[in-house]
């Protein structure tokens, strides 16, 4: 992880500061505030601000449901109810802001989540550092044979090492040329907005990224999925830890009703009902594709 | 202004609470927190949470501009620069949440601002109070003769009084029938979601409304405009006061580059250049409509 | 259903017109174009424009998946795959525009779907017609005892008739006063933007509403739900028919993977696995609430 | 410009097809449909679908303004009025879909426009072609001395040629290694999602990009600006030509009220009024920065 000196100084300064507020405050998240969580080889994720807590969700929901609801359910129960019935607006009432350092190819996946605000480091305006993502040997995997957009077996150590040499060599070479293109004295003084096009996609960038709790959970549901690319999943996993620290009741409901939940299609429901009636069902005639069938059976018998 | 007992109790409780936080904190806004600002006859607006301050905007912008920018400009100068060049993303980094009580016809205009999160009191779930907006005599105006969607002269006192009687009478009558429709014992026990359709559009509702600073200023730019309906403008004016308390440097830049700014079309610019060259310009041949011409001249000579 | 003369003339004119285009065209939807579908007592829904068809979704998805994918799956299979894995962006590539006449209280629910464009009839600018929604006797229901935001039994005929008299009486009276408030000669010449506040929430308004296919299906998933209020569901049902005419393969996938699908929480999945292993499971100790348990059992045994 | 064989075949097929529709149709845009417009060295932009025309904007606006407005203004006048007063919703009623081939660094700027739908070629799923952007000599410029994010003088021919050699050499080398990383037989069979990280930011990607007319004009206002990077401006210029073909009245209003318009701040307006009163104004005491002053004077006297 590479923080600039300015960033280190800023974090140290924040460590000494404390303010008085009448706003909802979450001690567990305050403890994490500003601290970088390491991700990948040079990346990090840190919470730089937040708004709201579990009770803010409940409070917003109760504006909707009005008087008389206070006693109906406890907070955790109401949060479970909202999550289960996919009520999104109360969860939009909480907000979080991250400072993230991440490779450009990860940033390109991440930015597809439109319901967020972003300020990215501008390589038109400033010079990018010589930092690029190189996969650890255990993540250096062959193309999957079964999944067109996934990884298969890990490469043998020798091959992994050769691949690493290629990636490192190309990144160093293109970065070296980037510097030469920029250099006014010994190089060409090329405009920054042009010189940067010579960098490889594993170069690190950084941004401030702010979203609400509803959209954060949508991001996590997609990016924690085993089919998500490992490198963005690594960030999502740190964000999941932040979620648990920030809004523990919401995080528990998220695990129960989103991450651990399984959706069965209409045809799968028909199969399920026949199975529960004691029938031994075969795929033929169910309308399910082989892949759907396999996934359904795997979800019903995860240990098999 | 009509707060429920629960709301009064909640405000009183917040008044006694104070927490420690490492987040950016704005003393002037903390002082306003939770306190209802009266709007119209029964409405209010109160800030229930916020995130960020002027320096958060600067900090986000500096992620974009990277190292070396810290000394280039002071904070206020950078904020002015961002506002002037219509950079929106740094202003999206601040967030504010309001609790608002407002007539339904105002809510219908307000909700058109889509870049916000809303939890409204549900009249399917709960019963609305007997509160409805009745214009004060000085706002009881005739249809404008020149502006199809505006107000003209204030009604004479007698007429205003008669109008008030009609509005009050209909609101009371329809609300009385609403109660009778709902009443299980003495009325009909009609479903709440149906009974509410008998209410008039001046009935008060309430909601939590949360948006970011960029979208708040967009809301203000539109709703502070003299052409906005008075009743929503009354809310916007209170929100403008909140803006000044929350982010004074941003608010100053907003006044300079948005509220006080004037945009001249291509044809107006041609006229302006001729005027500055000493020519006495007449409208004919400029391509400007009479209304455009009048508005341009008024902006150049506001005291006329 | 009440179309204005202008609207009738416009529909008749469109009936005689036909243009040549190289864009994707859907014959079944062309046949419905501009024709009003009646909803409720005075409302309607009509398609006024559209963009794309089932093949446009496939084409967009194939930009993503690149060469080599053409033979992998047929179009319908790809659409099913996209729907099942909740890929949203290819479905955003189709767009539809409706002209809708609807009661204001329905419009207030509908507008909560923010990912859409709206132009509503302006009652600041123009005068609303004397049309208001009055429920048919079979929809005149009592408040549900079990669902705080739902309807229970239909009212007895006498009560329904009395309720109807109240609703009609109040709507006519407030509309009559609206006219009197507006009338410059015999009334008060009150500004339109003020006079309208005297109208009841069942008054009809109208708008153009445009959204993409992804967001249309999201709207339908929520508003076709039995828990949605009947009056908005009535519009959703007509829109579902439009969906089937427009994009039949997508509509079939929507029925299979959304409307007919059931999601089980993590705890429900544990129960299900025990049931499939032959165990007789009781609710105690499963972590499910009584309501969750009941809903789960109902989904597994819908005829019971 | 490099179209794949499939794309050429698709374009040729569309050239022979014609359908009958009752939807609004624009002959000038039909003539452009599917045809690639060349941008940069290997990029293109082509319209693949559209919805609506100038009259659709008028029609939507008239839903808002209701009866009685038909005669008030002609279509062009209404469109000018809507543009001038920044009414956005009627312009949202038209939609356009492009197929674009563009360098990744341009795509990274473009994607910041969130109010659009995108399907991008997936380099997790497929293999990118060996195509990368190399600036033409006349665009090979030095870093600006006055604008931290802009270009200054064009490089001398020799330097430009050397820079080109570096950019080409690095792109070829990293692409060659990309192929070797991917190759199962002669290389390493590395997962596509990993191998791609070795590519440089000038590699071409492609996507379908769909937005509404309001957001298209917002894109154009920002990306046609002289401060926008040349490479994205090159696409914006082709899109402006499309705008004129598609909605000529709207495009004219866009030129008049957006591109050709100038906004003066509150302090600038004070200066302007003094100038018009015949005073010789100097910057000191006006509250304007030197840069604001210079820009204001330049806008008032563009030929100077």
Tab-separated table of N, CA, C and O in Angstrom, chain D residues 165-263:
chain	number	residue	atom	x	y	z
D	165	UNK	N	6.935	6.881	-32.407
D	165	UNK	CA	7.660	5.598	-32.361
D	165	UNK	C	7.552	4.956	-30.980
D	165	UNK	O	7.388	3.740	-30.854
D	166	UNK	N	7.649	5.801	-29.954
D	166	UNK	CA	7.556	5.263	-28.590
D	166	UNK	C	6.168	4.694	-28.334
D	166	UNK	O	6.009	3.577	-27.846
D	167	UNK	N	5.148	5.486	-28.679
D	167	UNK	CA	3.767	5.047	-28.423
D	167	UNK	C	3.456	3.772	-29.209
D	167	UNK	O	2.878	2.820	-28.682
D	168	UNK	N	3.860	3.757	-30.490
D	168	UNK	CA	3.581	2.591	-31.313
D	168	UNK	C	4.350	1.372	-30.808
D	168	UNK	O	3.797	0.275	-30.684
D	169	UNK	N	5.602	1.627	-30.477
D	169	UNK	CA	6.445	0.517	-30.008
D	169	UNK	C	5.888	-0.119	-28.747
D	169	UNK	O	5.788	-1.353	-28.652
D	170	UNK	N	5.494	0.717	-27.796
D	170	UNK	CA	4.969	0.173	-26.539
D	170	UNK	C	3.634	-0.534	-26.749
D	170	UNK	O	3.375	-1.576	-26.134
D	171	UNK	N	2.786	0.039	-27.595
D	171	UNK	CA	1.478	-0.578	-27.837
D	171	UNK	C	1.651	-1.935	-28.523
D	171	UNK	O	1.005	-2.929	-28.158
D	172	UNK	N	2.547	-2.003	-29.493
D	172	UNK	CA	2.769	-3.268	-30.202
D	172	UNK	C	3.367	-4.317	-29.272
D	172	UNK	O	2.983	-5.485	-29.293
D	173	UNK	N	4.316	-3.878	-28.483
D	173	UNK	CA	4.978	-4.806	-27.590
D	173	UNK	C	4.007	-5.350	-26.530
D	173	UNK	O	3.945	-6.548	-26.293
D	174	UNK	N	3.223	-4.458	-25.895
D	174	UNK	CA	2.296	-4.938	-24.859
D	174	UNK	C	1.188	-5.787	-25.498
D	174	UNK	O	0.754	-6.776	-24.913
D	175	UNK	N	0.771	-5.432	-26.711
D	175	UNK	CA	-0.246	-6.265	-27.368
D	175	UNK	C	0.323	-7.637	-27.736
D	175	UNK	O	-0.347	-8.664	-27.573
D	176	UNK	N	1.555	-7.625	-28.194
D	176	UNK	CA	2.205	-8.905	-28.504
D	176	UNK	C	2.281	-9.785	-27.259
D	176	UNK	O	1.982	-10.988	-27.313
D	177	UNK	N	2.620	-9.192	-26.155
D	177	UNK	CA	2.678	-9.969	-24.911
D	177	UNK	C	1.283	-10.408	-24.452
D	177	UNK	O	1.128	-11.493	-23.890
D	178	UNK	N	0.291	-9.550	-24.696
D	178	UNK	CA	-1.117	-9.907	-24.399
D	178	UNK	C	-1.482	-11.198	-25.136
D	178	UNK	O	-2.027	-12.148	-24.547
D	179	UNK	N	-1.116	-11.245	-26.416
D	179	UNK	CA	-1.419	-12.446	-27.203
D	179	UNK	C	-0.666	-13.671	-26.661
D	179	UNK	O	-1.219	-14.774	-26.621
D	180	UNK	N	0.561	-13.426	-26.256
D	180	UNK	CA	1.358	-14.541	-25.750
D	180	UNK	C	0.805	-15.025	-24.397
D	180	UNK	O	0.756	-16.231	-24.140
D	181	UNK	N	0.385	-14.094	-23.582
D	181	UNK	CA	-0.209	-14.474	-22.294
D	181	UNK	C	-1.461	-15.327	-22.499
D	181	UNK	O	-1.715	-16.290	-21.772
D	182	UNK	N	-2.232	-14.965	-23.535
D	182	UNK	CA	-3.502	-15.663	-23.797
D	182	UNK	C	-3.303	-17.027	-24.443
D	182	UNK	O	-4.111	-17.948	-24.219
D	183	UNK	N	-2.276	-17.145	-25.250
D	183	UNK	CA	-2.138	-18.322	-26.115
D	183	UNK	C	-1.987	-19.609	-25.293
D	183	UNK	O	-1.061	-19.765	-24.509
D	184	UNK	N	-2.907	-20.528	-25.482
D	184	UNK	CA	-2.878	-21.781	-24.715
D	184	UNK	C	-1.739	-22.707	-25.148
D	184	UNK	O	-1.234	-23.492	-24.343
D	185	UNK	N	-1.417	-22.609	-26.414
D	185	UNK	CA	-0.456	-23.570	-26.945
D	185	UNK	C	0.979	-23.056	-26.869
D	185	UNK	O	1.845	-23.700	-26.316
D	186	UNK	N	1.171	-21.876	-27.396
D	186	UNK	CA	2.542	-21.352	-27.455
D	186	UNK	C	2.823	-20.373	-26.315
D	186	UNK	O	3.953	-19.922	-26.162
D	187	UNK	N	1.783	-20.029	-25.565
D	187	UNK	CA	1.987	-19.058	-24.490
D	187	UNK	C	1.604	-19.647	-23.142
D	187	UNK	O	1.997	-20.757	-22.808
D	188	UNK	N	0.762	-18.898	-22.416
D	188	UNK	CA	0.488	-19.291	-21.030
D	188	UNK	C	-0.970	-19.627	-20.765
D	188	UNK	O	-1.307	-20.104	-19.694
D	189	UNK	N	-1.850	-19.350	-21.722
D	189	UNK	CA	-3.266	-19.645	-21.484
D	189	UNK	C	-3.846	-18.873	-20.315
D	189	UNK	O	-4.802	-19.309	-19.657
D	190	UNK	N	-3.293	-17.682	-20.061
D	190	UNK	CA	-3.751	-16.868	-18.923
D	190	UNK	C	-5.213	-16.445	-19.124
D	190	UNK	O	-5.678	-16.233	-20.245
D	191	UNK	N	-5.927	-16.322	-18.031
D	191	UNK	CA	-7.321	-15.850	-18.087
D	191	UNK	C	-7.375	-14.501	-18.793
D	191	UNK	O	-6.554	-13.622	-18.545
D	192	UNK	N	-8.372	-14.363	-19.665
D	192	UNK	CA	-8.519	-13.107	-20.417
D	192	UNK	C	-8.616	-11.899	-19.494
D	192	UNK	O	-8.064	-10.846	-19.789
D	193	UNK	N	-9.364	-12.079	-18.376
D	193	UNK	CA	-9.582	-10.942	-17.473
D	193	UNK	C	-8.274	-10.457	-16.841
D	193	UNK	O	-8.199	-9.321	-16.370
D	194	UNK	N	-7.259	-11.309	-16.827
D	194	UNK	CA	-5.944	-10.900	-16.319
D	194	UNK	C	-5.032	-10.400	-17.431
D	194	UNK	O	-4.344	-9.397	-17.279
D	195	UNK	N	-5.031	-11.112	-18.552
D	195	UNK	CA	-4.118	-10.751	-19.641
D	195	UNK	C	-4.348	-9.313	-20.099
D	195	UNK	O	-3.405	-8.580	-20.419
D	196	UNK	N	-5.618	-8.899	-20.117
D	196	UNK	CA	-5.947	-7.559	-20.615
D	196	UNK	C	-5.276	-6.440	-19.823
D	196	UNK	O	-5.155	-5.328	-20.325
D	197	UNK	N	-4.881	-6.707	-18.596
D	197	UNK	CA	-4.326	-5.609	-17.793
D	197	UNK	C	-2.983	-5.141	-18.356
D	197	UNK	O	-2.476	-4.086	-17.966
D	198	UNK	N	-2.449	-5.914	-19.291
D	198	UNK	CA	-1.152	-5.535	-19.892
D	198	UNK	C	-1.320	-4.544	-21.045
D	198	UNK	O	-0.328	-4.032	-21.571
D	199	UNK	N	-2.557	-4.261	-21.438
D	199	UNK	CA	-2.771	-3.372	-22.588
D	199	UNK	C	-2.654	-1.910	-22.171
D	199	UNK	O	-2.918	-1.545	-21.024
D	200	UNK	N	-2.287	-1.086	-23.132
D	200	UNK	CA	-2.155	0.344	-22.847
D	200	UNK	C	-3.496	1.066	-23.021
D	200	UNK	O	-4.420	0.556	-23.677
D	201	UNK	N	-3.586	2.253	-22.462
D	201	UNK	CA	-4.854	2.986	-22.409
D	201	UNK	C	-5.304	3.527	-23.762
D	201	UNK	O	-6.425	4.039	-23.884
D	202	UNK	N	-4.454	3.420	-24.774
D	202	UNK	CA	-4.906	3.863	-26.096
D	202	UNK	C	-5.503	2.733	-26.931
D	202	UNK	O	-5.903	2.964	-28.075
D	203	UNK	N	-5.592	1.553	-26.350
D	203	UNK	CA	-6.254	0.439	-27.032
D	203	UNK	C	-7.715	0.797	-27.293
D	203	UNK	O	-8.367	1.401	-26.442
D	204	UNK	N	-8.221	0.403	-28.461
D	204	UNK	CA	-9.630	0.689	-28.775
D	204	UNK	C	-10.564	-0.329	-28.135
D	204	UNK	O	-10.266	-1.525	-28.109
D	205	UNK	N	-11.678	0.181	-27.635
D	205	UNK	CA	-12.789	-0.655	-27.187
D	205	UNK	C	-14.012	-0.219	-27.988
D	205	UNK	O	-13.912	0.653	-28.858
D	206	UNK	N	-15.164	-0.801	-27.721
D	206	UNK	CA	-16.370	-0.313	-28.364
D	206	UNK	C	-17.562	-0.531	-27.455
D	206	UNK	O	-17.544	-1.354	-26.560
D	207	UNK	N	-18.603	0.257	-27.694
D	207	UNK	CA	-19.812	0.085	-26.901
D	207	UNK	C	-21.036	0.612	-27.629
D	207	UNK	O	-20.940	1.350	-28.599
D	208	UNK	N	-22.170	0.146	-27.149
D	208	UNK	CA	-23.443	0.771	-27.468
D	208	UNK	C	-23.697	1.790	-26.368
D	208	UNK	O	-23.540	1.474	-25.184
D	209	UNK	N	-24.069	2.968	-26.745
D	209	UNK	CA	-24.311	4.042	-25.772
D	209	UNK	C	-25.608	4.735	-26.143
D	209	UNK	O	-25.783	5.211	-27.256
D	210	UNK	N	-26.515	4.770	-25.185
D	210	UNK	CA	-27.862	5.315	-25.440
D	210	UNK	C	-28.169	6.370	-24.393
D	210	UNK	O	-27.933	6.176	-23.207
D	211	UNK	N	-28.716	7.488	-24.884
D	211	UNK	CA	-29.077	8.553	-23.938
D	211	UNK	C	-30.260	9.321	-24.501
D	211	UNK	O	-30.683	9.111	-25.641
D	212	UNK	N	-30.810	10.218	-23.697
D	212	UNK	CA	-31.905	11.035	-24.214
D	212	UNK	C	-31.344	12.366	-24.721
D	212	UNK	O	-30.184	12.703	-24.504
D	213	UNK	N	-32.187	13.096	-25.418
D	213	UNK	CA	-31.747	14.316	-26.086
D	213	UNK	C	-31.251	15.364	-25.089
D	213	UNK	O	-30.266	16.067	-25.353
D	214	UNK	N	-31.899	15.467	-23.949
D	214	UNK	CA	-31.446	16.422	-22.933
D	214	UNK	C	-30.023	16.089	-22.501
D	214	UNK	O	-29.146	16.953	-22.461
D	215	UNK	N	-29.773	14.853	-22.191
D	215	UNK	CA	-28.450	14.463	-21.721
D	215	UNK	C	-27.420	14.452	-22.847
D	215	UNK	O	-26.236	14.679	-22.600
D	216	UNK	N	-27.868	14.203	-24.066
D	216	UNK	CA	-26.953	14.320	-25.214
D	216	UNK	C	-26.448	15.765	-25.324
D	216	UNK	O	-25.255	16.014	-25.525
D	217	UNK	N	-27.360	16.719	-25.185
D	217	UNK	CA	-26.941	18.124	-25.296
D	217	UNK	C	-26.036	18.518	-24.127
D	217	UNK	O	-25.126	19.320	-24.297
D	218	UNK	N	-26.298	17.952	-22.953
D	218	UNK	CA	-25.417	18.223	-21.819
D	218	UNK	C	-24.013	17.683	-22.123
D	218	UNK	O	-23.005	18.367	-21.890
D	219	UNK	N	-23.962	16.480	-22.660
D	219	UNK	CA	-22.681	15.886	-23.078
D	219	UNK	C	-21.979	16.812	-24.084
D	219	UNK	O	-20.791	17.118	-23.957
D	220	UNK	N	-22.739	17.259	-25.076
D	220	UNK	CA	-22.149	18.097	-26.119
D	220	UNK	C	-21.664	19.439	-25.554
D	220	UNK	O	-20.580	19.913	-25.909
D	221	UNK	N	-22.468	20.032	-24.679
D	221	UNK	CA	-22.067	21.328	-24.110
D	221	UNK	C	-20.715	21.202	-23.409
D	221	UNK	O	-19.857	22.080	-23.525
D	222	UNK	N	-20.507	20.082	-22.715
D	222	UNK	CA	-19.238	19.896	-22.007
D	222	UNK	C	-18.114	19.464	-22.939
D	222	UNK	O	-16.981	19.905	-22.810
D	223	UNK	N	-18.421	18.574	-23.870
D	223	UNK	CA	-17.364	17.937	-24.655
D	223	UNK	C	-17.029	18.661	-25.950
D	223	UNK	O	-16.055	18.305	-26.614
D	224	UNK	N	-17.850	19.631	-26.332
D	224	UNK	CA	-17.493	20.492	-27.460
D	224	UNK	C	-16.678	21.689	-26.989
D	224	UNK	O	-16.135	22.437	-27.795
D	225	UNK	N	-16.610	21.860	-25.705
D	225	UNK	CA	-15.885	22.999	-25.152
D	225	UNK	C	-14.412	22.921	-25.536
D	225	UNK	O	-13.820	21.839	-25.547
D	226	UNK	N	-13.818	24.056	-25.864
D	226	UNK	CA	-12.393	24.036	-26.240
D	226	UNK	C	-11.495	23.453	-25.145
D	226	UNK	O	-10.390	23.012	-25.457
D	227	UNK	N	-11.950	23.441	-23.900
D	227	UNK	CA	-11.130	22.878	-22.832
D	227	UNK	C	-11.246	21.360	-22.739
D	227	UNK	O	-10.494	20.734	-22.007
D	228	UNK	N	-12.201	20.774	-23.433
D	228	UNK	CA	-12.298	19.313	-23.449
D	228	UNK	C	-11.098	18.751	-24.211
D	228	UNK	O	-10.574	19.392	-25.127
D	229	UNK	N	-10.679	17.554	-23.851
D	229	UNK	CA	-9.534	16.943	-24.545
D	229	UNK	C	-9.887	16.720	-26.021
D	229	UNK	O	-10.993	16.274	-26.345
D	230	UNK	N	-8.979	17.014	-26.890
D	230	UNK	CA	-9.248	16.921	-28.325
D	230	UNK	C	-9.883	15.595	-28.717
D	230	UNK	O	-10.823	15.551	-29.533
D	231	UNK	N	-9.399	14.498	-28.169
D	231	UNK	CA	-9.844	13.189	-28.634
D	231	UNK	C	-11.323	12.912	-28.378
D	231	UNK	O	-11.980	12.252	-29.175
D	232	UNK	N	-11.863	13.403	-27.255
D	232	UNK	CA	-13.300	13.210	-27.027
D	232	UNK	C	-14.090	14.267	-27.803
D	232	UNK	O	-15.208	14.003	-28.266
D	233	UNK	N	-13.490	15.436	-27.995
D	233	UNK	CA	-14.154	16.490	-28.776
D	233	UNK	C	-14.383	16.030	-30.212
D	233	UNK	O	-15.388	16.394	-30.835
D	234	UNK	N	-13.481	15.223	-30.707
D	234	UNK	CA	-13.629	14.717	-32.079
D	234	UNK	C	-14.908	13.891	-32.217
D	234	UNK	O	-15.583	13.948	-33.255
D	235	UNK	N	-15.242	13.123	-31.172
D	235	UNK	CA	-16.510	12.380	-31.198
D	235	UNK	C	-17.690	13.330	-31.053
D	235	UNK	O	-18.703	13.196	-31.726
D	236	UNK	N	-17.542	14.313	-30.149
D	236	UNK	CA	-18.642	15.256	-29.909
D	236	UNK	C	-18.984	16.013	-31.192
D	236	UNK	O	-20.152	16.314	-31.455
D	237	UNK	N	-17.975	16.290	-31.991
D	237	UNK	CA	-18.259	17.044	-33.218
D	237	UNK	C	-19.098	16.228	-34.205
D	237	UNK	O	-19.994	16.766	-34.859
D	238	UNK	N	-18.814	14.937	-34.297
D	238	UNK	CA	-19.659	14.091	-35.154
D	238	UNK	C	-21.076	13.997	-34.586
D	238	UNK	O	-22.057	13.958	-35.327
D	239	UNK	N	-21.167	13.961	-33.268
D	239	UNK	CA	-22.491	13.877	-32.634
D	239	UNK	C	-23.275	15.165	-32.839
D	239	UNK	O	-24.511	15.136	-32.904
D	240	UNK	N	-22.587	16.280	-32.910
D	240	UNK	CA	-23.271	17.545	-33.179
D	240	UNK	C	-23.882	17.520	-34.580
D	240	UNK	O	-25.011	18.001	-34.787
D	241	UNK	N	-23.152	16.946	-35.530
D	241	UNK	CA	-23.709	16.817	-36.882
D	241	UNK	C	-24.951	15.931	-36.860
D	241	UNK	O	-25.951	16.214	-37.538
D	242	UNK	N	-24.902	14.878	-36.069
D	242	UNK	CA	-26.079	14.015	-35.922
D	242	UNK	C	-27.241	14.805	-35.326
D	242	UNK	O	-28.382	14.697	-35.780
D	243	UNK	N	-26.942	15.622	-34.318
D	243	UNK	CA	-27.988	16.435	-33.676
D	243	UNK	C	-28.698	17.314	-34.706
D	243	UNK	O	-29.936	17.399	-34.718
D	244	UNK	N	-27.912	17.958	-35.572
D	244	UNK	CA	-28.518	18.839	-36.579
D	244	UNK	C	-29.378	18.053	-37.572
D	244	UNK	O	-30.417	18.547	-38.024
D	245	UNK	N	-28.962	16.848	-37.900
D	245	UNK	CA	-29.754	16.036	-38.827
D	245	UNK	C	-31.043	15.547	-38.175
D	245	UNK	O	-32.097	15.467	-38.805
D	246	UNK	N	-30.941	15.223	-36.922
D	246	UNK	CA	-32.045	14.587	-36.206
D	246	UNK	C	-33.135	15.586	-35.820
D	246	UNK	O	-34.316	15.402	-36.119
D	247	UNK	N	-32.740	16.648	-35.108
D	247	UNK	CA	-33.704	17.608	-34.547
D	247	UNK	C	-33.235	19.025	-34.879
D	247	UNK	O	-32.691	19.742	-34.037
D	248	UNK	N	-33.434	19.456	-36.128
D	248	UNK	CA	-32.846	20.719	-36.572
D	248	UNK	C	-33.291	21.930	-35.752
D	248	UNK	O	-32.473	22.839	-35.497
D	249	UNK	N	-34.540	21.973	-35.326
D	249	UNK	CA	-34.984	23.136	-34.547
D	249	UNK	C	-34.324	23.141	-33.168
D	249	UNK	O	-33.912	24.190	-32.665
D	250	UNK	N	-34.232	21.990	-32.566
D	250	UNK	CA	-33.580	21.890	-31.265
D	250	UNK	C	-32.095	22.221	-31.385
D	250	UNK	O	-31.533	22.917	-30.526
D	251	UNK	N	-31.469	21.734	-32.445
D	251	UNK	CA	-30.047	21.999	-32.642
D	251	UNK	C	-29.798	23.501	-32.802
D	251	UNK	O	-28.830	24.047	-32.259
D	252	UNK	N	-30.688	24.177	-33.541
D	252	UNK	CA	-30.536	25.634	-33.705
D	252	UNK	C	-30.674	26.336	-32.355
D	252	UNK	O	-29.900	27.253	-32.032
D	253	UNK	N	-31.642	25.908	-31.565
D	253	UNK	CA	-31.825	26.514	-30.243
D	253	UNK	C	-30.630	26.217	-29.341
D	253	UNK	O	-30.229	27.051	-28.521
D	254	UNK	N	-30.056	25.027	-29.495
D	254	UNK	CA	-28.865	24.654	-28.720
D	254	UNK	C	-27.698	25.583	-29.056
D	254	UNK	O	-26.976	26.045	-28.171
D	255	UNK	N	-27.518	25.878	-30.329
D	255	UNK	CA	-26.436	26.789	-30.740
D	255	UNK	C	-26.673	28.193	-30.165
D	255	UNK	O	-25.746	28.847	-29.681
D	256	UNK	N	-27.929	28.617	-30.207
D	256	UNK	CA	-28.252	29.970	-29.750
D	256	UNK	C	-28.158	30.122	-28.231
D	256	UNK	O	-27.592	31.098	-27.735
D	257	UNK	N	-28.723	29.159	-27.502
D	257	UNK	CA	-28.868	29.352	-26.053
D	257	UNK	C	-27.847	28.592	-25.211
D	257	UNK	O	-27.801	28.766	-24.002
D	258	UNK	N	-27.061	27.730	-25.825
D	258	UNK	CA	-26.049	27.025	-25.056
D	258	UNK	C	-24.641	27.301	-25.572
D	258	UNK	O	-23.836	27.897	-24.892
D	259	UNK	N	-24.384	26.832	-26.789
D	259	UNK	CA	-23.011	26.949	-27.279
D	259	UNK	C	-22.589	28.388	-27.456
D	259	UNK	O	-21.478	28.775	-27.138
D	260	UNK	N	-23.488	29.217	-27.987
D	260	UNK	CA	-23.146	30.599	-28.264
D	260	UNK	C	-23.443	31.526	-27.094
D	260	UNK	O	-23.163	32.725	-27.164
D	261	UNK	N	-23.989	30.973	-26.030
D	261	UNK	CA	-24.379	31.810	-24.896
D	261	UNK	C	-23.198	32.044	-23.970
D	261	UNK	O	-22.245	31.273	-23.943
D	262	UNK	N	-23.278	33.146	-23.235
D	262	UNK	CA	-22.239	33.490	-22.267
D	262	UNK	C	-22.924	33.838	-20.952
D	262	UNK	O	-23.933	34.541	-20.946
D	263	UNK	N	-22.385	33.314	-19.864
D	263	UNK	CA	-22.942	33.616	-18.547
D	263	UNK	C	-22.013	34.575	-17.813
D	263	UNK	O	-20.812	34.339	-17.717
